[in-house]
Coordinates of C-alpha atoms in Angstrom, one line a residue:
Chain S
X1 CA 48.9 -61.8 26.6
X2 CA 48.6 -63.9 30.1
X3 CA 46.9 -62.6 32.7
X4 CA 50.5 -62.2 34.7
X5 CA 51.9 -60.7 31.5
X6 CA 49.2 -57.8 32.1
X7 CA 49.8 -57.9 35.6
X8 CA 52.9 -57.4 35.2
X9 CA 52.4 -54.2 32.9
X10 CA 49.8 -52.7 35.2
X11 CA 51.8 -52.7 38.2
X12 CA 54.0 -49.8 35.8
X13 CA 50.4 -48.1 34.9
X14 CA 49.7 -47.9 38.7
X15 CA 53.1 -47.0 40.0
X16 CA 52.6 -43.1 39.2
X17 CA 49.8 -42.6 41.2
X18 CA 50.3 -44.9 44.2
X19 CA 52.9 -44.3 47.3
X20 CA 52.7 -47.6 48.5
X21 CA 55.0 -49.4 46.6
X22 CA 55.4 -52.4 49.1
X23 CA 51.8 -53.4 48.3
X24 CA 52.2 -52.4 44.4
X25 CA 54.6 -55.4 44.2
X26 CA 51.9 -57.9 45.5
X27 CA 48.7 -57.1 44.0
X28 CA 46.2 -59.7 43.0
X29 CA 42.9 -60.1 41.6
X30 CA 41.5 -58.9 44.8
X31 CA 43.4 -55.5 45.6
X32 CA 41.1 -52.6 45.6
X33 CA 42.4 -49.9 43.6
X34 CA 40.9 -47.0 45.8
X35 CA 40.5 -48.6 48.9
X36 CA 44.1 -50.4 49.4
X37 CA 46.4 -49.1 46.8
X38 CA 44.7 -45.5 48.3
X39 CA 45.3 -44.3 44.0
X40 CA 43.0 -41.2 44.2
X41 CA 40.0 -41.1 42.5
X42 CA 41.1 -38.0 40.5
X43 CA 44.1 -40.2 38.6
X44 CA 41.3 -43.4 37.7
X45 CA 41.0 -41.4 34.4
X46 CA 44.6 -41.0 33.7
X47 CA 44.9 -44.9 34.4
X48 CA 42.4 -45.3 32.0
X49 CA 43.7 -43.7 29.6
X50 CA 47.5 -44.8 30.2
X51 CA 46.3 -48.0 30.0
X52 CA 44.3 -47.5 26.3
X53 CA 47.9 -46.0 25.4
X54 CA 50.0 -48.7 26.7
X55 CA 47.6 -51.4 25.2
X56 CA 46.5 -49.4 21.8
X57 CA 42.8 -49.9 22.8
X58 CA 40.1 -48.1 23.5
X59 CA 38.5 -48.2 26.9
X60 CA 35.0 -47.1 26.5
X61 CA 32.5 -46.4 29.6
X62 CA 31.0 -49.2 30.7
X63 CA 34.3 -51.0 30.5
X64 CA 36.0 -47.9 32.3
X65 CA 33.3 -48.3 35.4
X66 CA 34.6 -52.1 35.9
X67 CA 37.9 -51.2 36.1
X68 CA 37.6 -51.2 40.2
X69 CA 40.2 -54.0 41.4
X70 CA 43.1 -55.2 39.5
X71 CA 41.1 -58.4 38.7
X72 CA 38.4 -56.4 36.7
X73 CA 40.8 -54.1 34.8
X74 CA 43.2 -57.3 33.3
X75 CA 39.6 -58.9 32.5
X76 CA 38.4 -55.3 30.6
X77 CA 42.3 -55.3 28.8
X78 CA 42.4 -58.7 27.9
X79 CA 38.9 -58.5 26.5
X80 CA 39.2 -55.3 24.4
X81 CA 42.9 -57.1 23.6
X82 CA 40.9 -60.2 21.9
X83 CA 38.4 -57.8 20.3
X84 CA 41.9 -56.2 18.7
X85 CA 42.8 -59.4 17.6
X86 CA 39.6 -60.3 16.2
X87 CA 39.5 -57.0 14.1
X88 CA 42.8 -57.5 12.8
X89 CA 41.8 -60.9 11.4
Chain X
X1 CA 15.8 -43.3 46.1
X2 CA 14.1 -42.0 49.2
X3 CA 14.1 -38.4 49.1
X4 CA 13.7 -38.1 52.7
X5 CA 16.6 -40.2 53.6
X6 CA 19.2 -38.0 54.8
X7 CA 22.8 -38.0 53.1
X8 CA 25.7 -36.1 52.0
X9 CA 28.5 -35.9 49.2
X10 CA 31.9 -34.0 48.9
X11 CA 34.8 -33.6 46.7
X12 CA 37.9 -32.1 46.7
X13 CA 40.1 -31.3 43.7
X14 CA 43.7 -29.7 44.3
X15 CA 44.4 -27.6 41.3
X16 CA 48.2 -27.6 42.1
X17 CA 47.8 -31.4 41.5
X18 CA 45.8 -31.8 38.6
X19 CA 47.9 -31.8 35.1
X20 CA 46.8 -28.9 32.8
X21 CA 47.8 -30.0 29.6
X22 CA 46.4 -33.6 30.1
X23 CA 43.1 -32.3 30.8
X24 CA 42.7 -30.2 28.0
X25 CA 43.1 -33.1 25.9
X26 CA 39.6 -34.7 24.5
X27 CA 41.2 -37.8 24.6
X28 CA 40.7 -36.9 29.2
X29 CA 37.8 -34.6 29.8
X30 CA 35.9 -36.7 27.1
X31 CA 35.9 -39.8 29.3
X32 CA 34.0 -37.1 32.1
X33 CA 31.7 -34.5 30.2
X34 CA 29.1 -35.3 27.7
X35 CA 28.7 -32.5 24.6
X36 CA 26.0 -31.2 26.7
X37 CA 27.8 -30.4 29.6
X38 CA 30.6 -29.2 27.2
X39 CA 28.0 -26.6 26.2
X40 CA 27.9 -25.5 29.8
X41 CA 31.6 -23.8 29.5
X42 CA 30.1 -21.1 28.4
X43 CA 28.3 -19.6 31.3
X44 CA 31.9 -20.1 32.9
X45 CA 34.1 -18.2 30.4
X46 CA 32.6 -14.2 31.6
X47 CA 33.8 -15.6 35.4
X48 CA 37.2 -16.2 33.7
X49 CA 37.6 -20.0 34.6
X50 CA 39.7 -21.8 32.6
X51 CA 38.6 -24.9 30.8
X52 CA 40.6 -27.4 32.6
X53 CA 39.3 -26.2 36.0
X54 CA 35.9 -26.0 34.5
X55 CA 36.2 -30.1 34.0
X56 CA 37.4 -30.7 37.4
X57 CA 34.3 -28.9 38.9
X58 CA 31.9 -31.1 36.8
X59 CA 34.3 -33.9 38.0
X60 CA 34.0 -32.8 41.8
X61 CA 30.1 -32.6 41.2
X62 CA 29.7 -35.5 39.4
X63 CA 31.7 -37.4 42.3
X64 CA 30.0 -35.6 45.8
X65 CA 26.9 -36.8 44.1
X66 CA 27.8 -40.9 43.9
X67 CA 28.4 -40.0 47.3
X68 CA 25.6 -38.4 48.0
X69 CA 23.8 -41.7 46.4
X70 CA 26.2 -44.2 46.9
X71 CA 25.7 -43.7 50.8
X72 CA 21.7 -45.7 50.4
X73 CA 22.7 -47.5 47.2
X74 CA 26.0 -49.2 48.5
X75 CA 26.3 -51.6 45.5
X76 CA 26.5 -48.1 43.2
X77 CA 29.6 -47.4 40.7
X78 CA 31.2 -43.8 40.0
X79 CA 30.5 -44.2 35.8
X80 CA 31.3 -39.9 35.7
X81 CA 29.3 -39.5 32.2
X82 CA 26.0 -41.2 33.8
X83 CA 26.0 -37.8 36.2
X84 CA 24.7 -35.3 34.3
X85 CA 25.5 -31.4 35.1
X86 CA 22.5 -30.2 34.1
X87 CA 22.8 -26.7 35.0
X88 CA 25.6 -24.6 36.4
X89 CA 25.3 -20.7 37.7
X90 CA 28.0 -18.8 39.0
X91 CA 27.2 -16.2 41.1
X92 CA 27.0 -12.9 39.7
X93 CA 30.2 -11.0 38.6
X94 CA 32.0 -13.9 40.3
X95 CA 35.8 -14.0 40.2
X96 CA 38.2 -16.7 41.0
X97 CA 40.7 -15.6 44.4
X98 CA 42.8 -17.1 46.3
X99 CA 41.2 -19.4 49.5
X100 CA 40.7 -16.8 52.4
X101 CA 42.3 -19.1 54.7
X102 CA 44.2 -22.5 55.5
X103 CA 41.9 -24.0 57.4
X104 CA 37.6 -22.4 57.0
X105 CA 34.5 -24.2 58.0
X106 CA 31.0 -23.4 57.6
X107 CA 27.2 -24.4 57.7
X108 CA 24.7 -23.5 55.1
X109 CA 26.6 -21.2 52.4
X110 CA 25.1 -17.9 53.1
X111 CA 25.9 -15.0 51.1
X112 CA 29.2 -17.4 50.3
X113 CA 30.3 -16.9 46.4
X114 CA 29.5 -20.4 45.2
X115 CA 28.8 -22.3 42.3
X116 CA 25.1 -23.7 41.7
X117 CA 24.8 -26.3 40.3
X118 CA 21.8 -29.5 39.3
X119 CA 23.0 -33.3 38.3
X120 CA 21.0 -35.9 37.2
X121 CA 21.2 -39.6 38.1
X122 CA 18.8 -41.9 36.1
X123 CA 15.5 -40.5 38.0
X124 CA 17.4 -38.7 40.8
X125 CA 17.9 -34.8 41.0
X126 CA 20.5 -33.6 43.0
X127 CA 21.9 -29.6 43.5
X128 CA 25.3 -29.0 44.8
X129 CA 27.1 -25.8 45.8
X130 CA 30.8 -25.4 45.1
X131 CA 33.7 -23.0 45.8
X132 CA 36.3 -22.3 43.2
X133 CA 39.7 -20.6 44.3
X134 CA 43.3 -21.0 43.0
X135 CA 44.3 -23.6 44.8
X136 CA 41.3 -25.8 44.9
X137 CA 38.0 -27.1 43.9
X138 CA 35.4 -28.2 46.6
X139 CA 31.9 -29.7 45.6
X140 CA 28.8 -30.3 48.4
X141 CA 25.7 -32.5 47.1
X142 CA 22.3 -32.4 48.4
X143 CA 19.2 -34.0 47.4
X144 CA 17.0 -30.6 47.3
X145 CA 18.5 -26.7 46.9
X146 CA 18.8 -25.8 50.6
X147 CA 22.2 -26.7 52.5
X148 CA 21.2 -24.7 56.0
X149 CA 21.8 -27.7 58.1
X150 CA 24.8 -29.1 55.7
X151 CA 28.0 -28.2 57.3
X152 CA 31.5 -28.4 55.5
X153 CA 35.2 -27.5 56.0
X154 CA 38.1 -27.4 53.9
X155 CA 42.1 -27.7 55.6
X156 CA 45.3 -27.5 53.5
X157 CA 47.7 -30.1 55.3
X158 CA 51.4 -30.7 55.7
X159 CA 51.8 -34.1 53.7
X160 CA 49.8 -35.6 50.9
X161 CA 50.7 -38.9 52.2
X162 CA 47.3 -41.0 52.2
X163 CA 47.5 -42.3 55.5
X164 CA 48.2 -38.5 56.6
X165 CA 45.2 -37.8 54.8
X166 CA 43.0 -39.7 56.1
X167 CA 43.6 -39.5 60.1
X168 CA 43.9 -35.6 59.4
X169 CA 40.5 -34.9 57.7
X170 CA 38.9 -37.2 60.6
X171 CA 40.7 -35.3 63.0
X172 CA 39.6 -32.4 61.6
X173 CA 36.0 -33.6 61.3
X174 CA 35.5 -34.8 65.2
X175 CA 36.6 -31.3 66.2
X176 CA 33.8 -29.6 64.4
X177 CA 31.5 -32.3 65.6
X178 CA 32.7 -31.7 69.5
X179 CA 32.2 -28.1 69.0
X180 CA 29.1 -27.8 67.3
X181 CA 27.2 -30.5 68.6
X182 CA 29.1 -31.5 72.2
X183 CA 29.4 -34.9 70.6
X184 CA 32.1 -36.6 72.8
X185 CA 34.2 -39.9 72.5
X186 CA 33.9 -39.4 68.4
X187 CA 35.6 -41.7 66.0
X188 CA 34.7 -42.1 62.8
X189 CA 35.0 -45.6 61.5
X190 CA 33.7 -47.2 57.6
X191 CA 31.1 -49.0 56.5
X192 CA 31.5 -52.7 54.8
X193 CA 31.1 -50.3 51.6
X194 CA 33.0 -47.8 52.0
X195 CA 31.4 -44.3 53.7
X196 CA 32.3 -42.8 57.0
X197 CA 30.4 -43.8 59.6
X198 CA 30.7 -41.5 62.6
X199 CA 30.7 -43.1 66.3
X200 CA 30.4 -41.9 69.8
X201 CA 31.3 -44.2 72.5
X202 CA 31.2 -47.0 69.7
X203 CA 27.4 -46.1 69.2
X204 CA 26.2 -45.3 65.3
X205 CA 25.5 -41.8 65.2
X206 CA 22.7 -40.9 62.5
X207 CA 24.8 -38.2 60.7
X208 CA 25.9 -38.9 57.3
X209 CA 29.1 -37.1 56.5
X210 CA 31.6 -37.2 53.4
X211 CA 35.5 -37.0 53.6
X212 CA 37.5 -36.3 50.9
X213 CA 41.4 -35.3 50.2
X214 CA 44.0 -34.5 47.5
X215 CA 47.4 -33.7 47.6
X216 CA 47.4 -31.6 50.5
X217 CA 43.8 -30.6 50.8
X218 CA 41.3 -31.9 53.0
X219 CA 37.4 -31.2 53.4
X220 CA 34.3 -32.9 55.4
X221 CA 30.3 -32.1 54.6
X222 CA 28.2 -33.8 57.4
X223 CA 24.2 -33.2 57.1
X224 CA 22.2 -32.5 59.8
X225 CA 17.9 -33.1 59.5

């Protein structure tokens, strides 16, 4: 998957816990999952684990405490994506 | 850490917001409690608090103490299993009611029925104190077991709009601070990392504070020396 394939995909993972939809449509790397898309801290587990459900992958911790801007989060699914891959083999 | 460098943490967790049946789930509160602090569940189960409201509290502990530490370690990140509950006491022949009030505030916790509780953070110790009704969980984080001079409050709001959030738990906040310390001109404004910085007359005031909101709950701790 491209990194605007995932992009694409997390914009749905977010949509349930953010109000501002205007900004949800224009995320980048950059956009601060707290501090501008204002998700609650309380929910940063359920995107975790929406993600690992939507992706079939298993986000352990120290990927999990990356996953702070949408940059960081397609870098921790693509890479547990390849690891998939790479098991599969 | 400096011991002696004052801060504060706190955490708010609406229990009208939270989903039940998610958090029940190992698949959720595994990605929060280690099998140690699983353990702990038991010295909550003769209070009669139910499982899923026995991982938020850990959560709101685990989080009002990055805050506490975050505050003087700016580059920190919340990883919830590297905060270790340690201990947790209820108070004695505690049970769960509902909040006494939309709107309390408080210093020090007094005869107060709260949850004590110690975290661990690498080398750090922390103790917090937190209240468990119905309708919410509220976590306070200091670095040693007395909270006389830590001051908190806890508001139930009319929207759970963020932005609503946020300019009602700092108006709420600069209230308290005009009352109980004749503070005038008070904003409250953010560091470059992310903590409330509180401001009179566009001048740093030395008081570290915490806000924190969900759904339609709101609470402040500030810390006094």
């Amino acid at each position: 998957m491209t990194r605007t394939e995932i992009l694409n995909e997390l914009k749905k993972v977010f949509a349930p816990y953010t109000t501002n939809k205007e900004l949800l449509s224009k995320i980048n790397d950059d956009t601060d999952l707290i501090r501008d898309l204002k998700i609650n801290s309380a929910n940063l587990v359920d995107i975790i684990i929406d993600a690992e459900n939507k992706y079939n992958i298993e986000i352990d911790f120290d990927a999990a405490d990356k996953m702070i801007n949408v940059g960081s989060c397609i870098d921790v699914i693509r890479e547990k994506l390849e690891q998939k891959n790479v098991e599969y083999r | 850490m400096n011991k002696k460098m004052l801060s504060t943490g706190n955490d708010i967790v609406s229990l009208n917001a939270i989903n039940k049946t998610r958090t029940n789930q190992p698949g959720f509160y595994s990605k929060i409690l280690s099998d140690t602090e699983k353990a702990l569940y038991k010295e909550l189960l003769p209070a009669g608090i139910a499982f899923e409201n026995f991982v938020w509290l850990l959560w709101s502990i685990k989080e009002s103490a990055y805050k506490y530490l975050q505050r003087n370690t700016p580059g920190l990140v919340f990883s919830p299993t590297r905060f270790v509950v340690q201990r947790i006491e209820p108070p004695f022949g505690y049970a769960t009611t509902n909040i006494e009030s939309s709107e309390t505030e408080g210093t020090g916790f007094g005869n107060r029925p709260v949850l004590k509780s110690v975290i661990t953070f690498g080398s750090d110790t922390l103790y917090s104190k937190s209240f468990i009704y119905r309708e919410l969980i509220v976590s306070v984080v200091n670095s040693n077991e007395d909270f006389e001079n830590t001051s908190w409050g806890i508001k139930f709001i009319s929207s759970s709009d963020p932005e609503y959030q946020s300019t009602a738990v700092r108006i709420f906040l600069v209230a308290r601070l005009n009352k109980l310390l004749k503070l005038d001109g008070v904003t409250i404004s953010k560091s470059p990392h992310g903590f409330p910085l509180i401001l009179s007359h566009d001048e740093h005031i030395e008081i570290p504070v915490s806000l924190s909101h969900h759904d339609q709950w709101v609470a402040y701790s500030f810390q006094l020396a």
